[in-house]
Short mmCIF file of C-alpha atoms in Angstrom, two decimals:
data_model
loop_
_atom_site.label_atom_id
_atom_site.label_comp_id
_atom_site.label_asym_id
_atom_site.label_seq_id
_atom_site.Cartn_x
_atom_site.Cartn_y
_atom_site.Cartn_z
CA MET S 1 96.29 74.70 156.33
CA PRO S 2 92.60 74.36 157.40
CA GLN S 3 91.50 75.64 160.73
CA VAL S 4 91.25 72.87 163.29
CA TRP S 5 90.45 72.63 166.94
CA VAL S 6 93.18 71.22 169.28
CA ASN S 7 91.99 70.25 172.81
CA ALA S 8 94.29 71.15 175.78
CA PRO S 9 95.36 68.29 177.99
CA SER S 10 93.10 69.64 180.81
CA THR S 11 90.66 72.41 181.54
CA PHE S 12 92.22 75.68 182.80
CA SER S 13 90.82 77.36 185.87
CA ARG S 14 91.98 80.79 184.70
CA LYS S 15 91.84 82.36 181.31
CA ALA S 16 95.37 83.54 181.82
CA ASP S 17 96.62 79.90 182.05
CA ALA S 18 94.78 78.98 178.85
CA GLU S 19 96.37 81.97 177.08
CA ILE S 20 99.92 80.94 178.30
CA TRP S 21 99.38 77.35 177.10
CA LEU S 22 98.18 78.56 173.71
CA ALA S 23 101.09 80.83 173.29
CA ARG S 24 103.50 78.01 174.08
CA GLN S 25 101.76 75.83 171.42
CA ARG S 26 102.19 78.60 168.84
CA THR S 27 105.92 78.88 169.71
CA LYS S 28 106.47 75.20 169.46
CA LEU S 29 104.61 75.26 166.05
CA GLU S 30 106.92 78.04 164.75
CA ASP S 31 110.02 76.45 166.03
CA GLY S 32 109.09 73.14 164.22
CA VAL S 33 108.71 71.28 167.72
CA ILE S 34 105.19 70.63 166.80
CA ARG S 35 104.42 69.72 163.16
CA PRO S 36 101.32 70.89 161.32
CA LYS S 37 100.48 67.20 160.71
CA VAL S 38 100.29 66.58 164.40
CA LEU S 39 97.73 69.31 164.72
CA VAL S 40 95.44 67.93 161.96
CA SER S 41 95.75 64.38 163.20
CA ARG S 42 92.39 63.02 164.36
CA ILE S 43 93.46 59.44 164.64
CA THR S 44 92.71 57.55 167.91
CA ILE S 45 95.13 55.14 169.58
CA ARG S 46 92.96 52.20 168.66
CA GLU S 47 92.83 53.17 165.00
CA TYR S 48 96.47 53.63 164.85
CA ALA S 49 97.34 50.66 166.74
CA GLU S 50 95.25 48.49 164.39
CA ARG S 51 96.88 50.16 161.41
CA TRP S 52 100.29 49.63 162.96
CA MET S 53 99.83 45.84 163.37
CA GLN S 54 98.90 45.55 159.69
CA GLU S 55 101.83 47.56 158.52
CA ARG S 56 104.53 46.46 161.02
CA ARG S 57 107.58 44.65 159.62
CA ASN S 58 110.51 42.99 161.15
CA SER S 59 114.10 43.53 160.22
CA SER S 60 113.78 41.17 157.38
CA GLY S 61 110.65 42.93 155.96
CA GLU S 62 108.24 40.37 157.14
CA PRO S 63 104.85 41.11 158.79
CA LEU S 64 103.89 40.18 162.14
CA ARG S 65 103.46 36.44 162.67
CA PRO S 66 100.00 35.26 163.52
CA SER S 67 100.99 34.20 166.95
CA THR S 68 102.63 37.57 167.61
CA ARG S 69 99.83 39.42 166.35
CA ARG S 70 97.34 37.40 168.53
CA VAL S 71 99.43 38.29 171.64
CA TYR S 72 99.55 42.08 170.66
CA GLU S 73 95.81 42.08 170.07
CA HIS S 74 95.16 40.56 173.46
CA TYR S 75 97.43 43.18 175.11
CA LEU S 76 95.77 45.94 173.39
CA LYS S 77 92.12 44.84 173.82
CA GLN S 78 92.39 43.92 177.38
CA HIS S 79 94.82 46.47 178.75
CA VAL S 80 95.22 49.43 176.51
CA TYR S 81 92.05 50.16 174.64
CA PRO S 82 89.74 50.24 177.84
CA ALA S 83 91.63 53.19 179.23
CA LEU S 84 93.18 54.93 176.08
CA GLY S 85 91.68 53.44 172.97
CA GLY S 86 89.42 56.40 172.20
CA THR S 87 92.17 58.91 172.96
CA LEU S 88 93.52 60.92 169.99
CA LEU S 89 97.26 60.41 169.44
CA SER S 90 97.78 64.17 169.35
CA GLU S 91 96.11 64.34 172.93
CA LEU S 92 98.00 61.61 174.55
CA THR S 93 100.39 63.00 177.15
CA ALA S 94 103.15 61.81 179.48
CA GLU S 95 100.89 62.48 182.41
CA SER S 96 98.02 60.34 180.92
CA ILE S 97 100.49 57.46 180.09
CA THR S 98 101.93 57.67 183.76
CA CYS S 99 98.41 57.51 185.21
CA TRP S 100 97.44 54.56 183.03
CA TYR S 101 100.72 52.75 183.83
CA ARG S 102 100.33 53.33 187.61
CA ASP S 103 96.93 51.27 187.52
CA LEU S 104 98.21 48.67 184.99
CA LEU S 105 98.54 45.08 186.25
CA PRO S 106 100.51 45.82 189.40
CA GLN S 107 100.48 41.99 190.33
CA ARG S 108 101.57 40.97 186.83
CA PRO S 109 105.07 42.63 186.38
CA THR S 110 106.07 40.81 183.24
CA LEU S 111 102.61 41.23 181.55
CA ARG S 112 102.76 44.91 182.65
CA ALA S 113 106.21 45.47 181.13
CA ARG S 114 105.31 43.84 177.79
CA THR S 115 102.13 45.82 177.49
CA TYR S 116 103.87 48.97 178.17
CA ALA S 117 106.66 48.12 175.82
CA LEU S 118 104.12 47.39 173.03
CA LEU S 119 102.36 50.90 173.44
CA ARG S 120 105.85 52.54 173.57
CA GLY S 121 106.70 50.96 170.20
CA ILE S 122 103.44 51.99 168.64
CA MET S 123 104.04 55.53 169.68
CA ALA S 124 107.60 55.60 168.52
CA THR S 125 106.26 54.70 165.08
CA ALA S 126 103.69 57.48 165.41
CA LEU S 127 106.44 59.88 166.10
CA GLU S 128 108.29 58.74 163.06
CA ASP S 129 105.06 59.35 161.00
CA ASP S 130 104.87 62.96 162.43
CA LEU S 131 101.60 62.14 164.10
CA VAL S 132 102.84 63.07 167.55
CA SER S 133 105.47 65.72 168.49
CA GLU S 134 107.12 63.36 171.12
CA ASN S 135 106.72 59.91 172.42
CA PRO S 136 104.64 60.30 175.62
CA CYS S 137 105.74 56.81 176.94
CA ARG S 138 108.47 57.94 179.32
CA VAL S 139 108.07 56.02 182.37
CA ARG S 140 111.63 55.09 183.35
CA GLY S 141 112.21 51.24 183.49
CA ALA S 142 108.62 50.38 182.57
CA SER S 143 109.63 48.06 179.77
CA ARG S 144 111.75 45.95 182.03
CA SER S 145 110.81 43.42 184.79
CA LYS S 146 112.23 40.51 186.75
CA PRO S 147 110.50 37.13 186.11
CA ALA S 148 107.97 36.43 188.80
CA THR S 149 109.30 32.95 189.03
CA LYS S 150 113.14 32.22 188.98
CA GLN S 151 114.24 29.71 186.49
CA PHE S 152 115.40 26.50 187.92
CA VAL S 153 118.47 24.61 186.64
CA ALA S 154 118.02 20.95 186.65
CA SER S 155 120.81 18.55 187.24
CA PRO S 156 121.69 15.96 184.57
CA ALA S 157 120.25 13.32 186.81
CA GLN S 158 116.83 15.20 186.97
CA VAL S 159 116.83 15.43 183.10
CA VAL S 160 117.04 11.72 182.98
CA GLU S 161 114.26 11.50 185.61
CA LEU S 162 112.02 13.60 183.61
CA ALA S 163 112.53 11.86 180.37
CA ALA S 164 111.86 8.62 182.04
CA ALA S 165 108.65 9.78 183.47
CA MET S 166 107.23 11.03 180.04
CA PRO S 167 105.28 8.79 177.79
CA PRO S 168 107.88 6.86 175.84
CA GLU S 169 107.05 8.55 172.55
CA LEU S 170 107.73 11.98 174.07
CA ALA S 171 110.80 11.11 176.26
CA LEU S 172 113.12 12.39 173.52
CA SER S 173 111.62 15.83 173.51
CA VAL S 174 112.85 16.34 177.13
CA LEU S 175 116.40 15.26 176.04
CA LEU S 176 116.40 17.55 173.17
CA GLY S 177 115.06 20.47 175.11
CA ALA S 178 117.89 20.01 177.62
CA TRP S 179 120.91 18.72 175.62
CA CYS S 180 120.16 20.46 172.34
CA GLN S 181 118.64 23.58 173.94
CA LEU S 182 115.60 23.41 171.60
CA ARG S 183 112.46 25.65 172.24
CA ASN S 184 109.24 23.81 172.61
CA GLY S 185 107.84 24.96 169.18
CA GLU S 186 111.17 23.97 167.49
CA ALA S 187 111.09 20.41 169.00
CA LEU S 188 107.53 19.72 168.22
CA GLU S 189 107.93 20.73 164.60
CA LEU S 190 110.96 18.44 164.02
CA ARG S 191 110.74 15.89 161.14
CA ARG S 192 112.66 12.88 160.32
CA GLY S 193 114.75 14.74 157.85
CA ASP S 194 115.75 17.23 160.42
CA ILE S 195 117.63 14.91 162.91
CA ASP S 196 120.01 12.12 163.03
CA THR S 197 122.38 10.87 165.62
CA GLU S 198 124.97 13.64 164.63
CA ALA S 199 122.93 16.77 164.49
CA VAL S 200 119.51 18.54 164.85
CA ARG S 201 118.82 21.04 162.07
CA VAL S 202 116.42 23.69 163.05
CA SER S 203 114.67 25.79 160.32
CA ARG S 204 111.13 25.95 161.61
CA GLY S 205 108.84 26.06 164.54
CA VAL S 206 105.20 25.58 165.16
CA THR S 207 102.85 28.01 167.12
CA TRP S 208 99.12 27.73 167.59
CA VAL S 209 96.56 30.23 166.55
CA GLU S 210 92.90 29.66 167.47
CA GLY S 211 93.57 25.99 167.77
CA ALA S 212 95.37 25.56 164.51
CA PRO S 213 99.19 24.90 163.99
CA VAL S 214 101.02 27.61 162.24
CA VAL S 215 104.54 26.61 160.97
CA GLY S 216 107.14 29.19 160.02
CA PRO S 217 110.73 30.05 160.24
CA PRO S 218 112.51 31.27 163.33
CA LYS S 219 112.12 34.91 164.38
CA THR S 220 115.71 35.76 163.27
CA GLU S 221 118.24 34.29 160.88
CA ALA S 222 120.25 33.20 163.92
CA GLY S 223 117.44 30.85 164.78
CA VAL S 224 118.11 28.79 161.71
CA ARG S 225 120.99 26.51 162.93
CA ALA S 226 122.48 23.07 163.12
CA ILE S 227 123.06 21.71 166.64
CA SER S 228 125.36 18.88 167.42
CA VAL S 229 123.76 15.92 169.29
CA PRO S 230 125.60 15.03 172.40
CA PRO S 231 126.75 11.37 172.02
CA HIS S 232 125.20 10.23 175.18
CA ILE S 233 121.60 10.88 173.78
CA ALA S 234 122.32 9.50 170.18
CA PRO S 235 120.99 6.06 171.10
CA ALA S 236 117.83 7.64 172.30
CA VAL S 237 117.50 9.49 168.93
CA GLU S 238 118.00 6.30 166.98
CA ALA S 239 115.57 4.43 169.05
CA HIS S 240 112.91 7.11 168.71
CA LEU S 241 113.27 7.14 164.94
CA ASP S 242 112.90 3.53 164.75
CA SER S 243 109.80 3.39 167.02
CA TYR S 244 107.86 6.65 167.24
CA ALA S 245 108.53 9.06 164.42
CA ALA S 246 105.92 9.25 161.51
CA PRO S 247 107.25 7.60 158.17
CA GLY S 248 108.93 9.44 155.61
CA PRO S 249 111.48 12.23 155.66
CA ASP S 250 108.73 14.73 156.38
CA GLY S 251 107.25 12.62 159.07
CA LEU S 252 106.94 14.27 162.39
CA LEU S 253 109.28 13.36 165.24
CA PHE S 254 106.36 13.87 167.69
CA PRO S 255 103.00 13.26 165.84
CA ARG S 256 99.65 13.43 167.18
CA ALA S 257 98.51 10.08 168.45
CA HIS S 258 95.60 9.46 165.99
CA GLN S 259 96.48 12.09 163.32
CA PRO S 260 100.18 11.45 162.50
CA THR S 261 100.30 14.25 159.90
CA LEU S 262 99.64 16.90 162.71
CA GLN S 263 101.89 18.13 165.54
CA ILE S 264 100.86 17.09 168.96
CA HIS S 265 98.60 19.76 170.50
CA PRO S 266 100.32 21.98 172.99
CA SER S 267 97.64 21.39 175.77
CA THR S 268 98.23 17.59 175.26
CA TYR S 269 101.95 17.99 175.51
CA ALA S 270 101.71 20.25 178.54
CA TYR S 271 99.40 17.72 180.21
CA HIS S 272 101.95 14.91 179.90
CA PHE S 273 104.74 17.15 180.77
CA LYS S 274 103.11 18.39 183.98
CA GLN S 275 102.23 14.82 185.15
CA ALA S 276 105.86 13.68 184.42
CA VAL S 277 107.22 16.59 186.53
CA LYS S 278 105.04 15.48 189.49
CA LYS S 279 106.86 12.08 189.50
CA THR S 280 110.37 13.69 189.67
CA SER S 281 112.47 15.63 192.17
CA LEU S 282 112.00 18.71 190.20
CA PRO S 283 109.84 21.68 191.59
CA GLY S 284 106.16 21.45 190.74
CA GLY S 285 106.25 24.51 188.55
CA PHE S 286 109.10 23.34 186.23
CA ARG S 287 108.41 24.33 182.62
CA PHE S 288 109.73 23.05 179.37
CA HIS S 289 111.63 26.31 178.71
CA TRP S 290 113.77 25.60 181.87
CA LEU S 291 115.17 22.53 180.02
CA ARG S 292 116.66 24.95 177.58
CA HIS S 293 117.89 27.27 180.32
CA THR S 294 119.40 24.10 182.04
CA GLY S 295 121.21 23.04 178.91
CA LEU S 296 122.73 26.49 178.34
CA THR S 297 123.77 26.92 181.88
CA LEU S 298 125.53 23.49 181.88
CA ALA S 299 127.16 24.50 178.55
CA ALA S 300 128.41 27.60 180.06
CA GLN S 301 129.75 25.81 183.04
CA SER S 302 131.47 23.21 180.66
CA GLY S 303 133.59 26.29 179.20
CA ALA S 304 131.37 27.33 176.24
CA THR S 305 132.39 30.76 174.92
CA LEU S 306 129.74 33.51 174.38
CA ALA S 307 129.78 32.90 170.64
CA GLU S 308 129.23 29.24 171.08
CA LEU S 309 126.30 29.76 173.40
CA GLN S 310 124.86 32.22 171.02
CA ALA S 311 125.11 29.94 168.18
CA ARG S 312 123.68 26.89 170.06
CA ALA S 313 120.67 28.94 171.34
CA GLY S 314 119.92 30.59 168.21
CA HIS S 315 120.13 34.08 169.65
CA SER S 316 120.71 37.08 167.32
CA THR S 317 122.55 39.11 169.96
CA PRO S 318 124.86 38.11 172.72
CA SER S 319 123.03 39.85 175.46
CA THR S 320 120.63 37.18 176.21
CA VAL S 321 123.14 34.36 176.53
CA MET S 322 125.33 36.54 178.86
CA LEU S 323 123.10 35.30 181.63
CA TYR S 324 124.58 31.83 181.23
CA GLN S 325 128.07 33.11 181.33
CA HIS S 326 127.08 34.96 184.66
CA ALA S 327 126.14 31.58 185.89
CA THR S 328 129.63 30.36 185.09
CA THR S 329 131.17 33.31 187.01
CA VAL S 330 128.96 32.44 190.03
CA ARG S 331 130.19 28.90 189.92
CA ASP S 332 133.75 29.91 189.48
CA ARG S 333 133.43 32.05 192.74
CA ALA S 334 131.92 29.16 194.56
CA LEU S 335 135.00 26.94 193.31
CA ALA S 336 137.37 29.62 194.52
CA ALA S 337 135.66 29.63 197.91
CA ALA S 338 135.84 25.94 198.14
CA LEU S 339 139.65 26.00 197.30
CA SER S 340 140.22 28.53 200.20
CA ASP S 341 138.37 26.27 202.56
CA LEU S 342 140.59 23.38 201.45
CA ALA S 343 143.72 25.48 201.86
CA LYS S 344 142.77 26.41 205.54
CA GLN S 345 142.42 22.82 206.36
#
């Protein structure tokens, strides 16, 4: 192996301390704790992260989606590279990660957790590649955060309110978000051939990268699903198909006003949605995703099993939808308390 220079994590005040550190490194090398490949690695975090994004594959062997790549690039350029980008992988320590994390977006807990989780994932791959001897991202709980804003569960009457406040050509999107638990990108990519009064068939979604729509399959196989349409919104589905959907089986359900072959732009949709919320009894910050949360919570309260919620939501694991069963438990406790109050009377 060629001779290389390896920097210590800090400057030592005494020669004896430096010699102790060097002896420990030799011991780790001999014991296989540090691999020779680590010692010769001269790759910076920025160089490795960019290679990681090029080579990253999901469980189905597919590369990162353009929208996901755009988000990761933002996290790295804005919050990782300024402090750590020029650091060699082999010189990154748990102490340097902890110092970086301490100053990272303290007022943005969700963004902070996602940025940390991305770096931890990149370093986990570097460990698999033998480019580091251990993953230095070891801040306990740093990848988890509580949402800054608690999700609001709308009542069925408020869902009707919101749909009525939307422009008529977009009213159905609210009903599908709540009663069929669709994500925004799933709803806005629906075509005539995907929906009838019996079911909605989800096999694609639309995201936007640099102002252009990117259509692709759901992130997981579970996202491809057929969702039964509740009978009470079937007339709205039929009326929308008759009046507002673009023509032909591939015609968009919610086309752009003057370009019917293109999906409505997310900023345009968001504007109409926010204006509609202002006209209802919903809280001002109500979001489209909370319609999905509302529908799944109401489904749980109606007695849906964990498997049924998972299938309807398109989640690949049950852990996410357990939130909605928890809501059922809370509701059940409230009912039990009400029964006790009735008994006392």
